[in-house]
């Protein structure tokens, strides 16, 4: 990064840390849009957001007007999958464009070396490519891909990082996990007051407001840890939800309140884009890292299962792409897609060159022209975890209507036809050709996974805060 860019990033940081937000004087005369023609990129990920946890997805007990607009005014994917039923592998796929196990992240990366199931190994992340193309790159929010160099955001292509390291925190206000402060500005520890969800929203809005002074486009990854697994919404939001619907269970009310708090925060981010006249030329992705935790009040709609499951409820996620300048309002894509596809797709839309091996496919024609991919593809999932998994992995694959899966390592594989059996309750015969073909393809994928030497590095890297007792899920 040049000295001029370092100075500009430092200026942004000072503004953000000082708490200056939407009240700051900013020129909105249209110059921000005119300085560069490249589109800005904003990726927003929720954590553990269920398929049925947005009003646009049919939820009657929740109000998410800002997020809904991404779907109604942009393009809605109807068959979009997270690369895994947990956040570390999905984040790895987003930034690498690969199946997560092929970059060393078959499961959740944690502080406890005995319950750590990955070590991120990526030649160049999507952020690297955007930075090389002249973008100012920032990650605000949850980083779940490591605790030490080289697996920290600044070494993975981000000019600016403000957020926390790890799979979870124990308190949205203290930002601690096992009594250790997880919050960072770049690699320095910070102790910022406020609710994590609001901090991430406000920091992102401040970044956009001040970045408008630059002649560079931005690549901003806003990575929320809401709505879970910790259910700790702001009291005012919780009161609003409970008063509106007093029959909700305590868990569902807290879950909804966190989502609505996140939605309002995203509204402030959108307001910053509007005030700086950058909304028209900003590509916005909204998605979730994995399915919702049903036991904690989430809803995955009609889908079976939830987080940590390879049933549809654990991996199919609400996803949209909004670009006022380039995407027709109210578009739909039925293309079977995955998180890793966002890497080549965003690079293509922004005309950012990339020459590395990617598993993800460019969805540009699906998005802009509603033309499906020409070749039928096979999607794969790996879930390696501790607890009841005992460090073993379970797998799934889908091609067309057919999905082969085991939901826990000890289970036998079952084949489902998702067209005729979307709830995954009627397994098909193991003697079918679809079973044999998918099983063969899946075993080839598993063998390729096993060649990636993540295990030794994962077991060596233990964060100082670890007491070897954590068994929680991210």
Short mmCIF file of C-alpha atoms in Angstrom, two decimals:
data_model
loop_
_atom_site.label_atom_id
_atom_site.label_comp_id
_atom_site.label_asym_id
_atom_site.label_seq_id
_atom_site.Cartn_x
_atom_site.Cartn_y
_atom_site.Cartn_z
CA UNK A 1 0.00 0.00 0.00
CA UNK A 2 1.37 3.43 -0.98
CA UNK A 3 2.14 6.11 1.61
CA UNK A 4 -0.75 8.21 0.29
CA UNK A 5 -3.14 5.29 0.70
CA UNK A 6 -1.82 4.59 4.21
CA UNK A 7 -2.48 8.21 5.13
CA UNK A 8 -6.00 8.02 3.72
CA UNK A 9 -6.77 4.78 5.56
CA UNK A 10 -5.43 6.34 8.76
CA UNK A 11 -7.78 9.29 8.25
CA UNK A 12 -10.75 6.95 7.86
CA UNK A 13 -9.73 5.07 10.99
CA UNK A 14 -9.50 8.24 13.06
CA UNK A 15 -12.98 9.27 11.95
CA UNK A 16 -14.43 5.84 12.71
CA UNK A 17 -12.79 5.55 16.12
CA UNK A 18 -13.87 9.05 17.08
CA UNK A 19 -17.50 8.00 16.63
CA UNK A 20 -18.25 10.51 13.85
CA UNK A 21 -21.08 9.09 11.76
CA UNK A 22 -23.88 10.37 9.60
CA UNK A 23 -23.78 13.85 11.11
CA UNK A 24 -20.34 14.48 9.61
CA UNK A 25 -20.31 17.09 6.82
CA UNK A 26 -19.93 15.32 3.50
CA UNK A 27 -20.24 16.70 -0.01
CA UNK A 28 -23.20 15.09 -1.78
CA UNK A 29 -23.03 17.02 -5.03
CA UNK A 30 -22.60 13.88 -7.11
CA UNK A 31 -18.83 14.07 -7.36
CA UNK A 32 -18.32 10.78 -5.55
CA UNK A 33 -19.98 8.82 -8.33
CA UNK A 34 -18.22 10.74 -11.08
CA UNK A 35 -14.65 10.27 -9.92
CA UNK A 36 -14.38 6.64 -10.94
CA UNK A 37 -16.43 4.40 -13.20
CA UNK A 38 -15.57 1.10 -11.53
CA UNK A 39 -18.40 -0.18 -9.33
CA UNK A 40 -17.98 -0.30 -5.58
CA UNK A 41 -18.54 -3.70 -4.00
CA UNK A 42 -20.33 -4.30 -0.69
CA UNK A 43 -20.66 -7.87 0.60
CA UNK A 44 -22.96 -8.28 3.61
CA UNK A 45 -23.07 -11.63 5.40
CA UNK A 46 -25.34 -12.50 8.30
CA UNK A 47 -24.35 -15.38 10.58
CA UNK A 48 -26.83 -18.20 11.20
CA UNK A 49 -29.68 -16.46 9.37
CA UNK A 50 -32.36 -19.02 8.56
CA UNK A 51 -33.96 -19.42 5.14
CA UNK A 52 -37.27 -18.29 6.63
CA UNK A 53 -35.90 -15.45 8.77
CA UNK A 54 -36.71 -12.50 6.49
CA UNK A 55 -40.10 -11.01 5.72
CA UNK A 56 -39.28 -11.28 2.00
CA UNK A 57 -38.85 -15.05 2.54
CA UNK A 58 -42.31 -15.41 4.06
CA UNK A 59 -41.75 -14.70 7.76
CA UNK A 60 -44.88 -13.07 9.21
CA UNK A 61 -43.39 -12.19 12.61
CA UNK A 62 -40.39 -10.17 11.43
CA UNK A 63 -39.83 -6.82 9.72
CA UNK A 64 -36.74 -6.48 7.52
CA UNK A 65 -37.55 -3.65 5.08
CA UNK A 66 -33.96 -2.74 4.20
CA UNK A 67 -32.80 -6.28 3.45
CA UNK A 68 -36.05 -6.98 1.61
CA UNK A 69 -35.23 -4.19 -0.85
CA UNK A 70 -32.09 -6.03 -1.98
CA UNK A 71 -34.37 -8.89 -3.07
CA UNK A 72 -37.22 -6.85 -4.56
CA UNK A 73 -35.07 -4.20 -6.26
CA UNK A 74 -32.27 -6.54 -7.30
CA UNK A 75 -31.96 -10.25 -8.07
CA UNK A 76 -33.12 -13.06 -5.79
CA UNK A 77 -31.41 -16.45 -5.94
CA UNK A 78 -33.85 -19.29 -5.28
CA UNK A 79 -31.27 -22.09 -4.99
CA UNK A 80 -28.23 -20.51 -3.40
CA UNK A 81 -26.11 -22.54 -0.99
CA UNK A 82 -23.55 -21.72 1.65
CA UNK A 83 -20.42 -23.77 1.11
CA UNK A 84 -20.82 -25.29 4.57
CA UNK A 85 -23.26 -25.44 7.49
CA UNK A 86 -20.84 -23.36 9.63
CA UNK A 87 -19.23 -19.98 9.10
CA UNK A 88 -15.45 -20.61 8.90
CA UNK A 89 -15.60 -22.81 5.80
CA UNK A 90 -18.14 -20.53 4.12
CA UNK A 91 -15.98 -17.46 4.77
CA UNK A 92 -13.00 -19.39 3.38
CA UNK A 93 -14.94 -20.17 0.20
CA UNK A 94 -16.13 -16.59 -0.21
CA UNK A 95 -12.58 -15.23 -0.09
CA UNK A 96 -10.84 -18.05 -1.98
CA UNK A 97 -13.41 -19.09 -4.59
CA UNK A 98 -12.66 -22.72 -3.69
CA UNK A 99 -14.39 -25.56 -1.91
CA UNK A 100 -13.39 -24.90 1.72
CA UNK A 101 -11.59 -28.17 2.40
CA UNK A 102 -9.37 -27.47 -0.62
CA UNK A 103 -8.03 -24.36 1.15
CA UNK A 104 -7.61 -26.16 4.46
CA UNK A 105 -10.90 -25.30 6.19
CA UNK A 106 -13.16 -28.38 6.41
CA UNK A 107 -14.64 -27.15 9.71
CA UNK A 108 -14.69 -24.31 12.22
CA UNK A 109 -11.44 -22.55 13.14
CA UNK A 110 -11.33 -22.05 16.90
CA UNK A 111 -8.90 -20.91 19.61
CA UNK A 112 -8.84 -24.32 21.22
CA UNK A 113 -6.33 -26.42 19.29
CA UNK A 114 -8.19 -29.59 20.32
CA UNK A 115 -11.41 -28.29 18.77
CA UNK A 116 -9.94 -26.46 15.78
CA UNK A 117 -10.81 -27.90 12.37
CA UNK A 118 -8.95 -25.86 9.81
CA UNK A 119 -5.96 -23.78 8.76
CA UNK A 120 -6.67 -21.30 5.94
CA UNK A 121 -4.33 -21.73 2.96
CA UNK A 122 -5.13 -19.44 0.03
CA UNK A 123 -2.67 -18.11 -2.52
CA UNK A 124 -4.60 -14.86 -3.10
CA UNK A 125 -7.98 -13.88 -1.73
CA UNK A 126 -10.67 -11.94 -3.55
CA UNK A 127 -9.60 -8.91 -1.49
CA UNK A 128 -6.05 -9.23 -2.88
CA UNK A 129 -7.37 -9.06 -6.43
CA UNK A 130 -9.55 -6.03 -5.78
CA UNK A 131 -6.71 -4.22 -4.03
CA UNK A 132 -4.38 -4.91 -6.96
CA UNK A 133 -7.08 -3.49 -9.26
CA UNK A 134 -6.98 -0.18 -7.39
CA UNK A 135 -9.71 -0.70 -4.81
CA UNK A 136 -9.60 0.35 -1.17
CA UNK A 137 -10.38 -2.90 0.66
CA UNK A 138 -11.94 -3.20 4.11
CA UNK A 139 -13.33 -5.93 6.34
CA UNK A 140 -15.62 -4.82 9.15
CA UNK A 141 -16.99 -7.51 11.42
CA UNK A 142 -16.29 -11.14 12.17
CA UNK A 143 -13.04 -12.78 10.99
CA UNK A 144 -13.20 -16.54 11.47
CA UNK A 145 -10.12 -17.68 9.55
CA UNK A 146 -7.31 -17.45 12.08
CA UNK A 147 -5.72 -15.71 15.04
CA UNK A 148 -2.11 -15.32 13.91
CA UNK A 149 -0.17 -14.12 10.87
CA UNK A 150 -0.39 -14.90 8.01
CA UNK A 151 -4.09 -15.63 8.59
CA UNK A 152 -5.13 -12.16 9.71
CA UNK A 153 -7.18 -9.79 7.52
CA UNK A 154 -4.39 -7.31 6.71
CA UNK A 155 -2.23 -10.13 5.36
CA UNK A 156 -5.18 -11.48 3.37
CA UNK A 157 -5.76 -8.45 1.16
CA UNK A 158 -7.60 -5.98 3.42
CA UNK A 159 -6.24 -2.45 3.86
CA UNK A 160 -8.49 -1.96 6.88
CA UNK A 161 -9.85 -4.41 9.44
CA UNK A 162 -12.17 -3.48 12.30
CA UNK A 163 -13.92 -6.35 14.01
CA UNK A 164 -13.27 -9.42 16.11
CA UNK A 165 -11.20 -12.55 15.69
CA UNK A 166 -12.82 -15.90 16.30
CA UNK A 167 -15.90 -18.04 15.95
CA UNK A 168 -17.93 -16.23 18.61
CA UNK A 169 -17.98 -13.75 21.47
CA UNK A 170 -19.63 -14.18 24.85
CA UNK A 171 -21.11 -10.68 25.09
CA UNK A 172 -22.19 -8.23 22.38
CA UNK A 173 -21.18 -5.27 24.57
CA UNK A 174 -17.85 -6.33 26.10
CA UNK A 175 -16.72 -8.20 22.96
CA UNK A 176 -14.99 -10.82 25.10
CA UNK A 177 -14.60 -14.54 24.64
CA UNK A 178 -13.41 -16.48 27.67
CA UNK A 179 -12.52 -13.10 29.27
CA UNK A 180 -10.25 -12.08 26.39
CA UNK A 181 -10.96 -8.99 24.28
CA UNK A 182 -11.49 -10.15 20.70
CA UNK A 183 -11.96 -6.73 19.05
CA UNK A 184 -9.24 -5.42 16.75
CA UNK A 185 -8.34 -2.44 14.62
CA UNK A 186 -6.02 -4.06 12.09
CA UNK A 187 -3.77 -6.06 14.46
CA UNK A 188 -4.16 -3.80 17.50
CA UNK A 189 -6.58 -4.54 20.33
CA UNK A 190 -9.33 -1.96 20.80
CA UNK A 191 -12.06 -1.60 23.41
CA UNK A 192 -14.87 0.15 21.58
CA UNK A 193 -18.07 0.78 23.55
CA UNK A 194 -21.35 -0.37 22.06
CA UNK A 195 -23.35 -3.34 20.79
CA UNK A 196 -21.35 -5.33 18.23
CA UNK A 197 -24.11 -5.23 15.61
CA UNK A 198 -24.41 -1.45 15.87
CA UNK A 199 -20.63 -0.97 15.87
CA UNK A 200 -20.23 -2.93 12.64
CA UNK A 201 -23.08 -1.01 11.00
CA UNK A 202 -21.86 2.39 12.15
CA UNK A 203 -18.23 1.72 11.28
CA UNK A 204 -19.30 0.64 7.79
CA UNK A 205 -21.41 3.76 7.30
CA UNK A 206 -18.52 5.94 8.48
CA UNK A 207 -16.13 4.15 6.15
CA UNK A 208 -18.41 4.81 3.17
CA UNK A 209 -18.90 8.46 4.09
CA UNK A 210 -15.18 9.15 4.38
CA UNK A 211 -14.16 6.91 1.49
CA UNK A 212 -16.23 9.16 -0.76
CA UNK A 213 -13.37 11.66 -0.52
CA UNK A 214 -11.06 9.17 -2.24
CA UNK A 215 -10.63 8.72 -5.98
CA UNK A 216 -10.64 4.94 -5.47
CA UNK A 217 -13.63 2.57 -5.53
CA UNK A 218 -14.12 0.47 -2.43
CA UNK A 219 -14.46 -3.24 -1.68
CA UNK A 220 -16.17 -3.56 1.71
CA UNK A 221 -16.94 -6.89 3.37
CA UNK A 222 -19.42 -6.33 6.22
CA UNK A 223 -19.39 -9.57 8.22
CA UNK A 224 -22.01 -9.62 10.97
CA UNK A 225 -22.02 -12.14 13.81
CA UNK A 226 -25.78 -11.57 14.19
CA UNK A 227 -28.24 -13.18 14.60
CA UNK A 228 -26.48 -15.80 16.65
CA UNK A 229 -25.72 -18.11 18.28
CA UNK A 230 -25.58 -15.63 21.18
CA UNK A 231 -29.07 -14.09 21.57
CA UNK A 232 -28.32 -10.64 23.00
CA UNK A 233 -30.22 -7.93 21.15
CA UNK A 234 -30.46 -4.31 22.21
CA UNK A 235 -33.18 -3.98 24.86
CA UNK A 236 -35.16 -1.41 22.87
CA UNK A 237 -35.32 -3.68 19.83
CA UNK A 238 -36.35 -6.62 21.99
CA UNK A 239 -39.08 -4.54 23.64
CA UNK A 240 -40.43 -3.49 20.23
CA UNK A 241 -40.62 -7.10 19.06
CA UNK A 242 -42.18 -8.42 22.28
CA UNK A 243 -44.79 -5.65 22.36
CA UNK A 244 -45.69 -6.30 18.73
CA UNK A 245 -46.12 -10.04 19.25
CA UNK A 246 -46.31 -11.07 22.92
CA UNK A 247 -46.95 -14.74 22.06
CA UNK A 248 -43.42 -15.30 20.71
CA UNK A 249 -41.11 -17.62 22.62
CA UNK A 250 -38.24 -15.79 24.38
CA UNK A 251 -35.71 -17.31 21.97
CA UNK A 252 -37.68 -16.35 18.87
CA UNK A 253 -38.24 -12.81 20.15
CA UNK A 254 -34.50 -12.31 20.79
CA UNK A 255 -33.61 -13.85 17.44
CA UNK A 256 -36.02 -11.53 15.61
CA UNK A 257 -34.82 -8.50 17.56
CA UNK A 258 -31.22 -9.16 16.52
CA UNK A 259 -32.20 -9.50 12.87
CA UNK A 260 -34.26 -6.31 12.96
CA UNK A 261 -31.39 -4.51 14.72
CA UNK A 262 -29.08 -5.67 11.93
CA UNK A 263 -31.62 -4.58 9.30
CA UNK A 264 -31.78 -1.06 10.76
CA UNK A 265 -28.00 -0.92 10.85
CA UNK A 266 -27.83 -1.90 7.19
CA UNK A 267 -30.30 0.91 6.61
CA UNK A 268 -27.70 3.34 7.96
CA UNK A 269 -25.11 1.87 5.59
CA UNK A 270 -27.51 2.36 2.68
CA UNK A 271 -28.14 5.94 3.79
CA UNK A 272 -24.39 6.59 3.65
CA UNK A 273 -24.32 5.30 0.07
CA UNK A 274 -27.23 7.56 -0.84
CA UNK A 275 -25.75 10.63 0.84
CA UNK A 276 -22.51 10.23 -1.10
CA UNK A 277 -24.31 9.45 -4.36
CA UNK A 278 -22.66 6.02 -4.58
CA UNK A 279 -25.67 3.71 -4.37
CA UNK A 280 -26.31 3.53 -8.11
CA UNK A 281 -22.85 2.14 -8.84
CA UNK A 282 -22.41 -0.16 -5.84
CA UNK A 283 -22.83 -3.92 -6.23
CA UNK A 284 -24.37 -5.28 -3.02
CA UNK A 285 -24.40 -8.94 -2.06
CA UNK A 286 -26.52 -10.11 0.86
CA UNK A 287 -26.25 -13.69 2.09
CA UNK A 288 -25.82 -15.87 5.18
CA UNK A 289 -22.89 -18.04 6.23
CA UNK A 290 -25.16 -21.02 6.95
CA UNK A 291 -28.66 -21.96 8.00
CA UNK A 292 -30.37 -20.90 11.21
CA UNK A 293 -30.16 -22.57 14.62
CA UNK A 294 -33.70 -23.87 15.11
CA UNK A 295 -33.15 -24.52 18.82
CA UNK A 296 -32.31 -20.82 19.26
CA UNK A 297 -35.46 -19.52 17.62
CA UNK A 298 -34.43 -19.46 13.96
CA UNK A 299 -36.69 -20.47 11.10
CA UNK A 300 -35.50 -22.27 8.00
CA UNK A 301 -38.95 -22.18 6.47
CA UNK A 302 -40.04 -25.40 4.83
CA UNK A 303 -36.49 -26.80 4.79
CA UNK A 304 -35.38 -29.70 6.96
CA UNK A 305 -32.60 -29.20 9.50
CA UNK A 306 -30.48 -26.22 10.46
CA UNK A 307 -26.96 -25.17 11.29
CA UNK A 308 -24.43 -28.05 11.34
CA UNK A 309 -26.82 -30.12 9.19
CA UNK A 310 -26.23 -31.03 5.56
CA UNK A 311 -29.97 -31.11 5.06
CA UNK A 312 -31.23 -28.10 3.10
CA UNK A 313 -31.98 -26.10 6.25
CA UNK A 314 -28.30 -26.04 7.16
CA UNK A 315 -26.90 -24.95 3.80
CA UNK A 316 -29.53 -23.25 1.63
CA UNK A 317 -29.47 -19.54 2.45
CA UNK A 318 -31.38 -16.38 1.42
CA UNK A 319 -29.19 -14.52 -1.07
CA UNK A 320 -29.55 -11.53 -3.35
CA UNK A 321 -27.43 -9.27 -5.52
CA UNK A 322 -28.35 -5.63 -6.01
CA UNK A 323 -26.78 -3.26 -8.53
CA UNK A 324 -29.00 -0.39 -9.56
CA UNK A 325 -26.80 0.41 -12.54
CA UNK A 326 -26.63 -3.12 -13.94
CA UNK A 327 -29.28 -5.52 -12.59
CA UNK A 328 -32.94 -5.43 -13.53
CA UNK A 329 -35.32 -4.82 -10.64
CA UNK A 330 -37.26 -7.90 -9.52
CA UNK A 331 -34.98 -10.45 -11.23
CA UNK A 332 -34.93 -14.12 -10.27
CA UNK A 333 -32.23 -16.74 -10.77
CA UNK A 334 -32.97 -20.44 -10.35
CA UNK A 335 -29.33 -21.30 -11.05
CA UNK A 336 -27.92 -23.67 -8.44
CA UNK A 337 -25.17 -21.54 -6.90
CA UNK A 338 -22.73 -21.44 -3.98
CA UNK A 339 -20.87 -18.86 -1.90
CA UNK A 340 -17.63 -19.61 -3.76
CA UNK A 341 -19.27 -18.40 -7.01
CA UNK A 342 -19.26 -14.84 -5.68
CA UNK A 343 -15.47 -14.58 -6.15
CA UNK A 344 -15.40 -15.01 -9.96
CA UNK A 345 -18.78 -13.29 -10.37
CA UNK A 346 -17.82 -10.08 -8.57
CA UNK A 347 -14.43 -10.00 -10.28
CA UNK A 348 -16.20 -10.35 -13.64
CA UNK A 349 -18.81 -7.67 -12.92
CA UNK A 350 -16.13 -5.24 -11.73
CA UNK A 351 -13.68 -6.26 -14.50
CA UNK A 352 -11.06 -7.26 -11.94
CA UNK A 353 -8.60 -9.77 -13.45
CA UNK A 354 -7.88 -13.07 -11.74
CA UNK A 355 -5.74 -15.92 -13.02
CA UNK A 356 -5.77 -18.48 -10.20
CA UNK A 357 -7.57 -21.80 -9.96
CA UNK A 358 -11.16 -21.38 -8.77
CA UNK A 359 -13.92 -23.89 -8.09
CA UNK A 360 -16.55 -21.16 -8.17
CA UNK A 361 -18.20 -20.28 -11.47
CA UNK A 362 -18.92 -16.89 -12.97
CA UNK A 363 -22.66 -16.22 -12.72
CA UNK A 364 -22.60 -13.01 -14.76
CA UNK A 365 -24.79 -14.33 -17.59
CA UNK A 366 -27.28 -15.72 -15.06
CA UNK A 367 -27.45 -12.36 -13.28
CA UNK A 368 -27.45 -9.93 -16.20
CA UNK A 369 -29.13 -11.96 -18.96
CA UNK A 370 -30.99 -14.74 -17.08
CA UNK A 371 -29.01 -17.31 -19.07
CA UNK A 372 -28.18 -20.45 -17.03
CA UNK A 373 -24.74 -22.03 -16.95
CA UNK A 374 -24.27 -24.30 -19.94
CA UNK A 375 -22.85 -27.29 -18.10
CA UNK A 376 -24.61 -29.10 -15.27
CA UNK A 377 -22.38 -28.93 -12.23
CA UNK A 378 -21.92 -31.01 -9.10
CA UNK A 379 -21.77 -29.24 -5.75
CA UNK A 380 -20.00 -30.72 -2.72
CA UNK A 381 -20.13 -30.10 1.02
CA UNK A 382 -17.83 -31.13 3.87
CA UNK A 383 -18.57 -30.70 7.57
CA UNK A 384 -15.82 -31.68 10.02
CA UNK A 385 -16.50 -30.90 13.66
CA UNK A 386 -15.84 -31.94 17.25
CA UNK A 387 -18.59 -32.83 19.69
CA UNK A 388 -20.80 -35.58 18.32
CA UNK A 389 -18.71 -35.59 15.12
CA UNK A 390 -15.59 -36.60 17.12
CA UNK A 391 -13.37 -34.81 14.64
CA UNK A 392 -14.71 -36.82 11.73
CA UNK A 393 -16.33 -35.41 8.59
CA UNK A 394 -19.65 -35.94 6.87
CA UNK A 395 -20.31 -35.14 3.23
CA UNK A 396 -22.95 -34.28 0.67
CA UNK A 397 -23.18 -33.74 -3.09
CA UNK A 398 -25.86 -32.40 -5.39
CA UNK A 399 -26.27 -32.65 -9.15
CA UNK A 400 -29.50 -31.46 -10.74
CA UNK A 401 -32.46 -32.61 -8.68
CA UNK A 402 -30.51 -35.33 -6.88
CA UNK A 403 -28.69 -34.93 -3.58
CA UNK A 404 -26.59 -37.58 -1.83
CA UNK A 405 -25.79 -36.92 1.81
CA UNK A 406 -24.96 -38.17 5.25
CA UNK A 407 -25.86 -35.83 8.10
CA UNK A 408 -23.40 -37.26 10.63
CA UNK A 409 -20.13 -39.15 10.06
CA UNK A 410 -21.52 -42.47 11.31
CA UNK A 411 -24.60 -42.41 9.08
CA UNK A 412 -24.97 -44.13 5.75
CA UNK A 413 -25.47 -42.03 2.63
CA UNK A 414 -29.02 -41.30 1.48
CA UNK A 415 -30.20 -40.07 -1.90
CA UNK A 416 -33.05 -37.58 -2.29
CA UNK A 417 -34.85 -36.06 -5.26
CA UNK A 418 -35.28 -32.43 -4.23
CA UNK A 419 -37.82 -31.75 -6.97
CA UNK A 420 -40.30 -34.38 -5.80
CA UNK A 421 -39.14 -34.47 -2.16
CA UNK A 422 -37.97 -30.97 -1.11
CA UNK A 423 -38.32 -31.88 2.60
CA UNK A 424 -35.79 -34.75 2.25
CA UNK A 425 -37.90 -37.43 3.92
CA UNK A 426 -38.08 -40.19 1.26
CA UNK A 427 -34.64 -41.68 0.48
CA UNK A 428 -34.27 -43.37 -2.89
CA UNK A 429 -32.81 -46.79 -3.59
CA UNK A 430 -29.06 -47.23 -3.23
CA UNK A 431 -29.12 -49.31 -6.40
CA UNK A 432 -30.08 -46.36 -8.58
CA UNK A 433 -27.68 -44.96 -11.15
CA UNK A 434 -28.03 -41.51 -9.60
CA UNK A 435 -26.76 -42.90 -6.28
CA UNK A 436 -23.76 -44.62 -7.88
CA UNK A 437 -22.81 -41.62 -10.00
CA UNK A 438 -23.01 -39.10 -7.14
CA UNK A 439 -21.26 -41.41 -4.68
CA UNK A 440 -18.38 -41.93 -7.09
CA UNK A 441 -18.03 -38.17 -7.69
CA UNK A 442 -18.23 -37.44 -3.98
CA UNK A 443 -15.54 -39.99 -3.08
CA UNK A 444 -13.23 -38.45 -5.69
CA UNK A 445 -13.83 -35.05 -4.09
CA UNK A 446 -13.14 -36.46 -0.61
CA UNK A 447 -9.84 -37.93 -1.79
CA UNK A 448 -8.84 -34.53 -3.16
CA UNK A 449 -9.76 -32.92 0.18
CA UNK A 450 -7.53 -35.32 2.09
CA UNK A 451 -4.45 -34.12 0.18
CA UNK A 452 -4.63 -30.69 1.85
CA UNK A 453 -2.31 -30.69 4.92
CA UNK A 454 -4.35 -28.54 7.30
CA UNK A 455 -4.29 -30.78 10.36
CA UNK A 456 -0.80 -30.19 11.77
CA UNK A 457 -0.99 -26.41 11.42
CA UNK A 458 -4.46 -26.33 12.98
CA UNK A 459 -3.32 -28.32 16.00
CA UNK A 460 -0.18 -26.19 16.47
CA UNK A 461 -2.03 -22.86 16.38
CA UNK A 462 -3.54 -22.27 19.79
CA UNK A 463 -4.65 -18.79 20.75
CA UNK A 464 -3.29 -17.60 24.14
CA UNK A 465 -6.84 -17.27 25.49
CA UNK A 466 -7.62 -20.95 24.99
CA UNK A 467 -8.18 -23.18 28.00
CA UNK A 468 -8.86 -26.26 25.86
CA UNK A 469 -12.45 -26.39 27.07
CA UNK A 470 -14.41 -24.78 24.25
CA UNK A 471 -16.88 -26.99 22.46
CA UNK A 472 -19.28 -24.30 21.28
CA UNK A 473 -20.36 -23.82 17.69
CA UNK A 474 -19.68 -20.68 15.69
#
